[in-house]
mmCIF file with all atom_site columns, C-alpha atoms in Angstrom:
data_model
loop_
_atom_site.group_PDB
_atom_site.id
_atom_site.type_symbol
_atom_site.label_atom_id
_atom_site.label_alt_id
_atom_site.label_comp_id
_atom_site.label_asym_id
_atom_site.label_entity_id
_atom_site.label_seq_id
_atom_site.pdbx_PDB_ins_code
_atom_site.Cartn_x
_atom_site.Cartn_y
_atom_site.Cartn_z
_atom_site.occupancy
_atom_site.B_iso_or_equiv
_atom_site.pdbx_formal_charge
_atom_site.auth_seq_id
_atom_site.auth_comp_id
_atom_site.auth_asym_id
_atom_site.auth_atom_id
_atom_site.pdbx_PDB_model_num
ATOM 1   C CA . ARG A 1 1   ? 9.641   10.434  17.878  1.00 69.00 ? 10  ARG A CA 1
ATOM 2   C CA . GLY A 1 2   ? 10.675  7.398   19.846  1.00 70.00 ? 11  GLY A CA 1
ATOM 3   C CA . LEU A 1 3   ? 11.787  3.880   19.095  1.00 69.00 ? 12  LEU A CA 1
ATOM 4   C CA . LEU A 1 4   ? 8.348   2.787   17.873  1.00 86.00 ? 13  LEU A CA 1
ATOM 5   C CA . ALA A 1 5   ? 7.657   5.815   15.672  1.00 88.00 ? 14  ALA A CA 1
ATOM 6   C CA . GLY A 1 6   ? 8.111   3.689   12.556  1.00 88.00 ? 15  GLY A CA 1
ATOM 7   C CA . VAL A 1 7   ? 5.720   1.037   13.829  1.00 90.00 ? 16  VAL A CA 1
ATOM 8   C CA . ARG A 1 8   ? 3.098   3.662   14.662  1.00 91.00 ? 17  ARG A CA 1
ATOM 9   C CA . TYR A 1 9   ? 3.412   5.175   11.191  1.00 92.00 ? 18  TYR A CA 1
ATOM 10  C CA . LEU A 1 10  ? 3.006   1.779   9.506   1.00 91.00 ? 19  LEU A CA 1
ATOM 11  C CA . LEU A 1 11  ? -0.112  1.060   11.546  1.00 91.00 ? 20  LEU A CA 1
ATOM 12  C CA . ARG A 1 12  ? -1.655  4.415   10.589  1.00 92.00 ? 21  ARG A CA 1
ATOM 13  C CA . ASP A 1 13  ? -0.932  4.163   6.857   1.00 91.00 ? 22  ASP A CA 1
ATOM 14  C CA . PRO A 1 14  ? -3.360  1.660   5.268   1.00 89.00 ? 23  PRO A CA 1
ATOM 15  C CA . LEU A 1 15  ? -1.208  1.017   2.206   1.00 89.00 ? 24  LEU A CA 1
ATOM 16  C CA . LEU A 1 16  ? 2.036   0.446   4.111   1.00 91.00 ? 25  LEU A CA 1
ATOM 17  C CA . ARG A 1 17  ? 0.176   -1.557  6.738   1.00 91.00 ? 26  ARG A CA 1
ATOM 18  C CA . GLY A 1 18  ? -1.196  -3.864  4.051   1.00 91.00 ? 27  GLY A CA 1
ATOM 19  C CA . TRP A 1 19  ? 2.118   -4.336  2.305   1.00 91.00 ? 28  TRP A CA 1
ATOM 20  C CA . THR A 1 20  ? 3.996   -4.919  5.566   1.00 91.00 ? 29  THR A CA 1
ATOM 21  C CA . ALA A 1 21  ? 1.547   -7.633  6.610   1.00 92.00 ? 30  ALA A CA 1
ATOM 22  C CA . ALA A 1 22  ? 1.805   -9.188  3.149   1.00 93.00 ? 31  ALA A CA 1
ATOM 23  C CA . LEU A 1 23  ? 5.603   -9.122  3.263   1.00 92.00 ? 32  LEU A CA 1
ATOM 24  C CA . VAL A 1 24  ? 5.730   -10.798 6.677   1.00 93.00 ? 33  VAL A CA 1
ATOM 25  C CA . VAL A 1 25  ? 3.578   -13.720 5.532   1.00 95.00 ? 34  VAL A CA 1
ATOM 26  C CA . GLY A 1 26  ? 4.852   -13.713 1.947   1.00 94.00 ? 35  GLY A CA 1
ATOM 27  C CA . ASP A 1 27  ? 8.560   -13.697 2.797   1.00 93.00 ? 36  ASP A CA 1
ATOM 28  C CA . ALA A 1 28  ? 8.096   -16.447 5.393   1.00 95.00 ? 37  ALA A CA 1
ATOM 29  C CA . SER A 1 29  ? 6.179   -18.590 2.904   1.00 95.00 ? 38  SER A CA 1
ATOM 30  C CA . PHE A 1 30  ? 8.666   -17.873 0.134   1.00 93.00 ? 39  PHE A CA 1
ATOM 31  C CA . SER A 1 31  ? 11.599  -18.858 2.337   1.00 94.00 ? 40  SER A CA 1
ATOM 32  C CA . VAL A 1 32  ? 9.931   -22.162 3.239   1.00 95.00 ? 41  VAL A CA 1
ATOM 33  C CA . LEU A 1 33  ? 9.389   -22.889 -0.468  1.00 95.00 ? 42  LEU A CA 1
ATOM 34  C CA . PHE A 1 34  ? 13.082  -22.481 -1.165  1.00 92.00 ? 43  PHE A CA 1
ATOM 35  C CA . LEU A 1 35  ? 13.990  -24.496 1.907   1.00 93.00 ? 44  LEU A CA 1
ATOM 36  C CA . ALA A 1 36  ? 11.719  -27.250 0.571   1.00 95.00 ? 45  ALA A CA 1
ATOM 37  C CA . ILE A 1 37  ? 13.407  -27.573 -2.820  1.00 95.00 ? 46  ILE A CA 1
ATOM 38  C CA . PRO A 1 38  ? 16.238  -29.911 -1.677  1.00 94.00 ? 47  PRO A CA 1
ATOM 39  C CA . VAL A 1 39  ? 13.728  -31.929 0.360   1.00 94.00 ? 48  VAL A CA 1
ATOM 40  C CA . LEU A 1 40  ? 11.470  -32.192 -2.695  1.00 95.00 ? 49  LEU A CA 1
ATOM 41  C CA . VAL A 1 41  ? 14.336  -33.326 -4.911  1.00 96.00 ? 50  VAL A CA 1
ATOM 42  C CA . VAL A 1 42  ? 15.413  -35.996 -2.423  1.00 95.00 ? 51  VAL A CA 1
ATOM 43  C CA . ALA A 1 43  ? 11.860  -37.293 -1.949  1.00 93.00 ? 52  ALA A CA 1
ATOM 44  C CA . HIS A 1 44  ? 10.536  -37.147 -5.528  1.00 94.00 ? 53  HIS A CA 1
ATOM 45  C CA . TYR A 1 45  ? 13.274  -36.433 -8.083  1.00 94.00 ? 54  TYR A CA 1
ATOM 46  C CA . GLY A 1 46  ? 16.009  -38.984 -7.493  1.00 93.00 ? 55  GLY A CA 1
ATOM 47  C CA . ALA A 1 47  ? 18.023  -37.013 -4.932  1.00 93.00 ? 56  ALA A CA 1
ATOM 48  C CA . ASP A 1 48  ? 20.062  -35.371 -7.709  1.00 93.00 ? 57  ASP A CA 1
ATOM 49  C CA . PRO A 1 49  ? 21.826  -32.302 -6.261  1.00 93.00 ? 58  PRO A CA 1
ATOM 50  C CA . ARG A 1 50  ? 22.292  -30.884 -9.754  1.00 95.00 ? 59  ARG A CA 1
ATOM 51  C CA . LEU A 1 51  ? 18.530  -30.777 -10.151 1.00 95.00 ? 60  LEU A CA 1
ATOM 52  C CA . ALA A 1 52  ? 18.122  -28.896 -6.875  1.00 95.00 ? 61  ALA A CA 1
ATOM 53  C CA . GLY A 1 53  ? 20.694  -26.396 -8.131  1.00 96.00 ? 62  GLY A CA 1
ATOM 54  C CA . ALA A 1 54  ? 18.879  -26.102 -11.453 1.00 97.00 ? 63  ALA A CA 1
ATOM 55  C CA . PHE A 1 55  ? 15.582  -25.348 -9.705  1.00 97.00 ? 64  PHE A CA 1
ATOM 56  C CA . LEU A 1 56  ? 17.158  -22.621 -7.598  1.00 96.00 ? 65  LEU A CA 1
ATOM 57  C CA . ALA A 1 57  ? 19.031  -21.223 -10.595 1.00 97.00 ? 66  ALA A CA 1
ATOM 58  C CA . SER A 1 58  ? 15.812  -21.118 -12.649 1.00 97.00 ? 67  SER A CA 1
ATOM 59  C CA . TRP A 1 59  ? 14.244  -18.711 -10.196 1.00 97.00 ? 68  TRP A CA 1
ATOM 60  C CA . GLY A 1 60  ? 17.435  -16.677 -9.836  1.00 96.00 ? 69  GLY A CA 1
ATOM 61  C CA . VAL A 1 61  ? 17.949  -16.286 -13.591 1.00 97.00 ? 70  VAL A CA 1
ATOM 62  C CA . GLY A 1 62  ? 14.296  -15.316 -14.002 1.00 96.00 ? 71  GLY A CA 1
ATOM 63  C CA . ALA A 1 63  ? 14.612  -12.681 -11.266 1.00 96.00 ? 72  ALA A CA 1
ATOM 64  C CA . VAL A 1 64  ? 17.714  -11.183 -12.890 1.00 95.00 ? 73  VAL A CA 1
ATOM 65  C CA . LEU A 1 65  ? 15.998  -11.044 -16.285 1.00 95.00 ? 74  LEU A CA 1
ATOM 66  C CA . GLY A 1 66  ? 12.979  -9.359  -14.712 1.00 93.00 ? 75  GLY A CA 1
ATOM 67  C CA . ASN A 1 67  ? 15.225  -6.826  -12.964 1.00 90.00 ? 76  ASN A CA 1
ATOM 68  C CA . VAL A 1 68  ? 17.081  -6.012  -16.175 1.00 90.00 ? 77  VAL A CA 1
ATOM 69  C CA . PHE A 1 69  ? 13.838  -5.465  -18.062 1.00 89.00 ? 78  PHE A CA 1
ATOM 70  C CA . ALA A 1 70  ? 12.370  -3.359  -15.242 1.00 85.00 ? 79  ALA A CA 1
ATOM 71  C CA . TYR A 1 71  ? 15.405  -1.102  -15.056 1.00 82.00 ? 80  TYR A CA 1
ATOM 72  C CA . ARG A 1 72  ? 15.672  -0.669  -18.824 1.00 78.00 ? 81  ARG A CA 1
ATOM 73  C CA . SER A 1 73  ? 11.988  -0.112  -19.597 1.00 73.00 ? 82  SER A CA 1
ATOM 74  C CA . ASP A 1 74  ? 9.823   2.891   -18.886 1.00 66.00 ? 83  ASP A CA 1
ATOM 75  C CA . ARG A 1 75  ? 6.732   0.687   -19.216 1.00 63.00 ? 84  ARG A CA 1
ATOM 76  C CA . VAL A 1 76  ? 7.276   -1.050  -15.889 1.00 61.00 ? 85  VAL A CA 1
ATOM 77  C CA . GLY A 1 77  ? 6.597   0.784   -12.651 1.00 63.00 ? 86  GLY A CA 1
ATOM 78  C CA . GLY A 1 78  ? 3.885   1.941   -10.336 1.00 74.00 ? 87  GLY A CA 1
ATOM 79  C CA . LEU A 1 79  ? 1.782   0.123   -7.797  1.00 76.00 ? 88  LEU A CA 1
ATOM 80  C CA . ARG A 1 80  ? -1.057  -0.530  -10.245 1.00 78.00 ? 89  ARG A CA 1
ATOM 81  C CA . GLN A 1 81  ? 1.296   -2.713  -12.269 1.00 80.00 ? 90  GLN A CA 1
ATOM 82  C CA . ALA A 1 82  ? 2.843   -4.237  -9.157  1.00 83.00 ? 91  ALA A CA 1
ATOM 83  C CA . ALA A 1 83  ? -0.533  -5.565  -7.974  1.00 86.00 ? 92  ALA A CA 1
ATOM 84  C CA . PRO A 1 84  ? -1.016  -8.153  -10.750 1.00 89.00 ? 93  PRO A CA 1
ATOM 85  C CA . LEU A 1 85  ? 2.705   -8.917  -10.928 1.00 90.00 ? 94  LEU A CA 1
ATOM 86  C CA . VAL A 1 86  ? 2.838   -10.128 -7.330  1.00 92.00 ? 95  VAL A CA 1
ATOM 87  C CA . LEU A 1 87  ? 0.075   -12.592 -8.219  1.00 94.00 ? 96  LEU A CA 1
ATOM 88  C CA . VAL A 1 88  ? 2.083   -13.799 -11.220 1.00 94.00 ? 97  VAL A CA 1
ATOM 89  C CA . GLN A 1 89  ? 5.014   -14.255 -8.857  1.00 95.00 ? 98  GLN A CA 1
ATOM 90  C CA . ALA A 1 90  ? 2.955   -16.340 -6.420  1.00 96.00 ? 99  ALA A CA 1
ATOM 91  C CA . ALA A 1 91  ? 0.709   -18.468 -8.635  1.00 96.00 ? 100 ALA A CA 1
ATOM 92  C CA . PRO A 1 92  ? 3.348   -20.608 -10.436 1.00 96.00 ? 101 PRO A CA 1
ATOM 93  C CA . LEU A 1 93  ? 4.797   -21.775 -7.112  1.00 96.00 ? 102 LEU A CA 1
ATOM 94  C CA . TRP A 1 94  ? 1.891   -24.221 -6.807  1.00 96.00 ? 103 TRP A CA 1
ATOM 95  C CA . ALA A 1 95  ? 3.700   -26.365 -9.407  1.00 96.00 ? 104 ALA A CA 1
ATOM 96  C CA . LEU A 1 96  ? 6.178   -27.407 -6.718  1.00 95.00 ? 105 LEU A CA 1
ATOM 97  C CA . ALA A 1 97  ? 3.386   -29.170 -4.836  1.00 95.00 ? 106 ALA A CA 1
ATOM 98  C CA . ALA A 1 98  ? 2.209   -31.128 -7.894  1.00 95.00 ? 107 ALA A CA 1
ATOM 99  C CA . PRO A 1 99  ? 3.581   -34.403 -9.314  1.00 95.00 ? 108 PRO A CA 1
ATOM 100 C CA . VAL A 1 100 ? 4.863   -32.781 -12.515 1.00 96.00 ? 109 VAL A CA 1
ATOM 101 C CA . PRO A 1 101 ? 8.079   -33.230 -14.517 1.00 96.00 ? 110 PRO A CA 1
ATOM 102 C CA . ALA A 1 102 ? 11.178  -31.413 -13.349 1.00 96.00 ? 111 ALA A CA 1
ATOM 103 C CA . ALA A 1 103 ? 11.085  -29.166 -16.434 1.00 96.00 ? 112 ALA A CA 1
ATOM 104 C CA . ALA A 1 104 ? 7.655   -27.872 -15.404 1.00 97.00 ? 113 ALA A CA 1
ATOM 105 C CA . ILE A 1 105 ? 8.965   -26.937 -11.965 1.00 96.00 ? 114 ILE A CA 1
ATOM 106 C CA . ALA A 1 106 ? 11.959  -25.168 -13.487 1.00 97.00 ? 115 ALA A CA 1
ATOM 107 C CA . GLY A 1 107 ? 9.652   -23.239 -15.825 1.00 97.00 ? 116 GLY A CA 1
ATOM 108 C CA . ALA A 1 108 ? 7.292   -22.269 -13.005 1.00 97.00 ? 117 ALA A CA 1
ATOM 109 C CA . LEU A 1 109 ? 10.194  -21.043 -10.886 1.00 97.00 ? 118 LEU A CA 1
ATOM 110 C CA . ALA A 1 110 ? 11.593  -19.036 -13.810 1.00 97.00 ? 119 ALA A CA 1
ATOM 111 C CA . LEU A 1 111 ? 8.192   -17.370 -14.381 1.00 97.00 ? 120 LEU A CA 1
ATOM 112 C CA . SER A 1 112 ? 7.895   -16.544 -10.682 1.00 97.00 ? 121 SER A CA 1
ATOM 113 C CA . GLY A 1 113 ? 11.407  -15.108 -10.722 1.00 96.00 ? 122 GLY A CA 1
ATOM 114 C CA . ILE A 1 114 ? 10.702  -12.900 -13.741 1.00 96.00 ? 123 ILE A CA 1
ATOM 115 C CA . ALA A 1 115 ? 7.613   -11.436 -12.072 1.00 95.00 ? 124 ALA A CA 1
ATOM 116 C CA . ASN A 1 116 ? 9.573   -10.894 -8.856  1.00 93.00 ? 125 ASN A CA 1
ATOM 117 C CA . GLY A 1 117 ? 12.307  -9.078  -10.755 1.00 93.00 ? 126 GLY A CA 1
ATOM 118 C CA . LEU A 1 118 ? 9.759   -6.865  -12.481 1.00 91.00 ? 127 LEU A CA 1
ATOM 119 C CA . VAL A 1 119 ? 7.967   -5.875  -9.269  1.00 90.00 ? 128 VAL A CA 1
ATOM 120 C CA . ASN A 1 120 ? 10.887  -5.451  -6.868  1.00 87.00 ? 129 ASN A CA 1
ATOM 121 C CA . PRO A 1 121 ? 12.156  -2.039  -8.061  1.00 86.00 ? 130 PRO A CA 1
ATOM 122 C CA . THR A 1 122 ? 8.678   -0.535  -7.694  1.00 86.00 ? 131 THR A CA 1
ATOM 123 C CA . LEU A 1 123 ? 8.047   -2.218  -4.354  1.00 87.00 ? 132 LEU A CA 1
ATOM 124 C CA . HIS A 1 124 ? 11.316  -1.166  -2.756  1.00 86.00 ? 133 HIS A CA 1
ATOM 125 C CA . ALA A 1 125 ? 11.001  2.378   -4.079  1.00 87.00 ? 134 ALA A CA 1
ATOM 126 C CA . PHE A 1 126 ? 7.479   2.555   -2.631  1.00 87.00 ? 135 PHE A CA 1
ATOM 127 C CA . LEU A 1 127 ? 8.536   1.196   0.767   1.00 87.00 ? 136 LEU A CA 1
ATOM 128 C CA . THR A 1 128 ? 11.378  3.721   0.865   1.00 89.00 ? 137 THR A CA 1
ATOM 129 C CA . LEU A 1 129 ? 9.610   6.831   -0.380  1.00 89.00 ? 138 LEU A CA 1
ATOM 130 C CA . ARG A 1 130 ? 6.112   6.421   1.042   1.00 90.00 ? 139 ARG A CA 1
ATOM 131 C CA . PRO A 1 131 ? 7.021   7.369   4.649   1.00 92.00 ? 140 PRO A CA 1
ATOM 132 C CA . PRO A 1 132 ? 7.955   11.033  5.143   1.00 91.00 ? 141 PRO A CA 1
ATOM 133 C CA . ALA A 1 133 ? 11.645  11.763  5.636   1.00 91.00 ? 142 ALA A CA 1
ATOM 134 C CA . ALA A 1 134 ? 11.277  12.392  9.370   1.00 90.00 ? 143 ALA A CA 1
ATOM 135 C CA . VAL A 1 135 ? 10.166  8.819   10.031  1.00 91.00 ? 144 VAL A CA 1
ATOM 136 C CA . ARG A 1 136 ? 11.486  7.029   6.927   1.00 92.00 ? 145 ARG A CA 1
ATOM 137 C CA . ALA A 1 137 ? 14.415  5.195   8.511   1.00 91.00 ? 146 ALA A CA 1
ATOM 138 C CA . LYS A 1 138 ? 12.302  3.982   11.432  1.00 92.00 ? 147 LYS A CA 1
ATOM 139 C CA . ALA A 1 139 ? 9.450   2.861   9.171   1.00 92.00 ? 148 ALA A CA 1
ATOM 140 C CA . LEU A 1 140 ? 11.849  0.908   6.944   1.00 91.00 ? 149 LEU A CA 1
ATOM 141 C CA . THR A 1 141 ? 13.425  -0.647  10.012  1.00 90.00 ? 150 THR A CA 1
ATOM 142 C CA . ALA A 1 142 ? 10.000  -1.673  11.294  1.00 91.00 ? 151 ALA A CA 1
ATOM 143 C CA . THR A 1 143 ? 9.073   -3.268  7.950   1.00 90.00 ? 152 THR A CA 1
ATOM 144 C CA . THR A 1 144 ? 12.382  -5.116  7.650   1.00 90.00 ? 153 THR A CA 1
ATOM 145 C CA . THR A 1 145 ? 12.303  -6.320  11.245  1.00 89.00 ? 154 THR A CA 1
ATOM 146 C CA . ALA A 1 146 ? 8.749   -7.624  10.939  1.00 88.00 ? 155 ALA A CA 1
ATOM 147 C CA . SER A 1 147 ? 9.604   -9.443  7.732   1.00 86.00 ? 156 SER A CA 1
ATOM 148 C CA . SER A 1 148 ? 12.795  -10.903 9.198   1.00 88.00 ? 157 SER A CA 1
ATOM 149 C CA . LEU A 1 149 ? 11.054  -12.248 12.289  1.00 87.00 ? 158 LEU A CA 1
ATOM 150 C CA . GLY A 1 150 ? 8.525   -14.232 10.280  1.00 88.00 ? 159 GLY A CA 1
ATOM 151 C CA . THR A 1 151 ? 11.071  -16.332 8.400   1.00 91.00 ? 160 THR A CA 1
ATOM 152 C CA . PRO A 1 152 ? 12.819  -18.131 11.308  1.00 92.00 ? 161 PRO A CA 1
ATOM 153 C CA . ALA A 1 153 ? 9.426   -18.889 12.855  1.00 91.00 ? 162 ALA A CA 1
ATOM 154 C CA . ALA A 1 154 ? 8.288   -20.412 9.564   1.00 93.00 ? 163 ALA A CA 1
ATOM 155 C CA . PHE A 1 155 ? 11.512  -22.443 9.336   1.00 95.00 ? 164 PHE A CA 1
ATOM 156 C CA . ALA A 1 156 ? 10.920  -23.867 12.800  1.00 94.00 ? 165 ALA A CA 1
ATOM 157 C CA . VAL A 1 157 ? 7.398   -24.985 11.862  1.00 94.00 ? 166 VAL A CA 1
ATOM 158 C CA . ALA A 1 158 ? 8.556   -26.378 8.513   1.00 94.00 ? 167 ALA A CA 1
ATOM 159 C CA . ALA A 1 159 ? 11.324  -28.410 10.153  1.00 93.00 ? 168 ALA A CA 1
ATOM 160 C CA . LEU A 1 160 ? 8.679   -30.227 12.198  1.00 94.00 ? 169 LEU A CA 1
ATOM 161 C CA . ALA A 1 161 ? 6.254   -30.522 9.283   1.00 95.00 ? 170 ALA A CA 1
ATOM 162 C CA . PHE A 1 162 ? 8.573   -32.068 6.663   1.00 95.00 ? 171 PHE A CA 1
ATOM 163 C CA . PRO A 1 163 ? 8.979   -35.462 8.368   1.00 93.00 ? 172 PRO A CA 1
ATOM 164 C CA . ALA A 1 164 ? 5.367   -35.520 9.526   1.00 94.00 ? 173 ALA A CA 1
ATOM 165 C CA . TYR A 1 165 ? 3.585   -34.520 6.303   1.00 94.00 ? 174 TYR A CA 1
ATOM 166 C CA . GLY A 1 166 ? 6.104   -34.691 3.459   1.00 92.00 ? 175 GLY A CA 1
ATOM 167 C CA . ALA A 1 167 ? 7.574   -32.082 1.162   1.00 93.00 ? 176 ALA A CA 1
ATOM 168 C CA . ARG A 1 168 ? 4.600   -31.574 -1.149  1.00 95.00 ? 177 ARG A CA 1
ATOM 169 C CA . HIS A 1 169 ? 2.113   -30.953 1.653   1.00 96.00 ? 178 HIS A CA 1
ATOM 170 C CA . VAL A 1 170 ? 4.429   -28.401 3.275   1.00 96.00 ? 179 VAL A CA 1
ATOM 171 C CA . ILE A 1 171 ? 4.985   -26.758 -0.102  1.00 96.00 ? 180 ILE A CA 1
ATOM 172 C CA . ALA A 1 172 ? 1.223   -26.558 -0.696  1.00 96.00 ? 181 ALA A CA 1
ATOM 173 C CA . VAL A 1 173 ? 0.723   -24.734 2.613   1.00 96.00 ? 182 VAL A CA 1
ATOM 174 C CA . ALA A 1 174 ? 3.625   -22.368 1.868   1.00 96.00 ? 183 ALA A CA 1
ATOM 175 C CA . ALA A 1 175 ? 2.328   -21.694 -1.665  1.00 96.00 ? 184 ALA A CA 1
ATOM 176 C CA . ALA A 1 176 ? -1.106  -20.950 -0.203  1.00 97.00 ? 185 ALA A CA 1
ATOM 177 C CA . GLY A 1 177 ? 0.457   -18.527 2.266   1.00 96.00 ? 186 GLY A CA 1
ATOM 178 C CA . GLN A 1 178 ? 2.381   -16.788 -0.500  1.00 95.00 ? 187 GLN A CA 1
ATOM 179 C CA . LEU A 1 179 ? -0.673  -16.474 -2.734  1.00 96.00 ? 188 LEU A CA 1
ATOM 180 C CA . ALA A 1 180 ? -2.889  -15.264 0.121   1.00 96.00 ? 189 ALA A CA 1
ATOM 181 C CA . ALA A 1 181 ? -0.324  -12.634 1.140   1.00 95.00 ? 190 ALA A CA 1
ATOM 182 C CA . MET A 1 182 ? 0.156   -11.340 -2.396  1.00 94.00 ? 191 MET A CA 1
ATOM 183 C CA . SER A 1 183 ? -3.602  -11.331 -3.031  1.00 95.00 ? 192 SER A CA 1
ATOM 184 C CA . TYR A 1 184 ? -4.082  -9.211  0.078   1.00 94.00 ? 193 TYR A CA 1
ATOM 185 C CA . ALA A 1 185 ? -1.344  -6.795  -1.052  1.00 91.00 ? 194 ALA A CA 1
ATOM 186 C CA . ALA A 1 186 ? -2.847  -6.563  -4.534  1.00 91.00 ? 195 ALA A CA 1
ATOM 187 C CA . LEU A 1 187 ? -6.354  -5.893  -3.219  1.00 92.00 ? 196 LEU A CA 1
ATOM 188 C CA . THR A 1 188 ? -5.068  -3.288  -0.762  1.00 89.00 ? 197 THR A CA 1
ATOM 189 C CA . THR A 1 189 ? -3.172  -1.563  -3.567  1.00 87.00 ? 198 THR A CA 1
ATOM 190 C CA . LEU A 1 190 ? -6.051  -1.565  -6.053  1.00 86.00 ? 199 LEU A CA 1
ATOM 191 C CA . ARG A 1 191 ? -8.501  -0.319  -3.399  1.00 86.00 ? 200 ARG A CA 1
ATOM 192 C CA . TYR A 1 192 ? -6.126  2.526   -2.556  1.00 82.00 ? 201 TYR A CA 1
ATOM 193 C CA . ALA A 1 193 ? -5.566  3.378   -6.220  1.00 76.00 ? 202 ALA A CA 1
ATOM 194 C CA . SER A 1 194 ? -9.335  3.471   -6.818  1.00 76.00 ? 203 SER A CA 1
ATOM 195 C CA . GLY A 1 195 ? -9.790  5.810   -3.861  1.00 68.00 ? 204 GLY A CA 1
ATOM 196 C CA . GLU A 1 196 ? -7.024  8.114   -5.119  1.00 63.00 ? 205 GLU A CA 1
ATOM 197 C CA . ARG A 1 197 ? -8.567  8.227   -8.588  1.00 61.00 ? 206 ARG A CA 1
ATOM 198 C CA . ALA A 1 198 ? -12.000 9.002   -7.140  1.00 52.00 ? 207 ALA A CA 1
#
């Protein structure tokens, strides 16, 4: 009972606690990466707005394709599959920090999007169904609120960092944050799955 019942439940449940922490850092880092795309295009790719749109569309199309495959296949699902997929989502984002051709960035974003689309149905089902019904709405609210608070804070830091350090350095830090968060979620998940199997 009480306003903080969802927060207390998240703190007691090791799996939800791990994923909530990963989502706070991961979503903040991910948002900064997308915020950085127009800055990156202006600084390193001729300031072509069509290219910025193509980068964003590459990730979006990949995510839709991943979603379609996940919903139509009975081979995708479960936290054991989600653990490596979140790493596949995070790892290609390092391409944005490297001096590579635009096509390589578009391909990396598409691969990240596909992995995101594959993992999202499982992740959202888990976040919804893991808490018991009595505290489910409050636990989901706590997770969403924590994730939402991280993003504006990250934007504020990024706004100061872009002119001081440049787009690629900011992107490298954000990509590191995304990979660290997803690695933590994957390790937490695999440790839990091993304990359940034992």
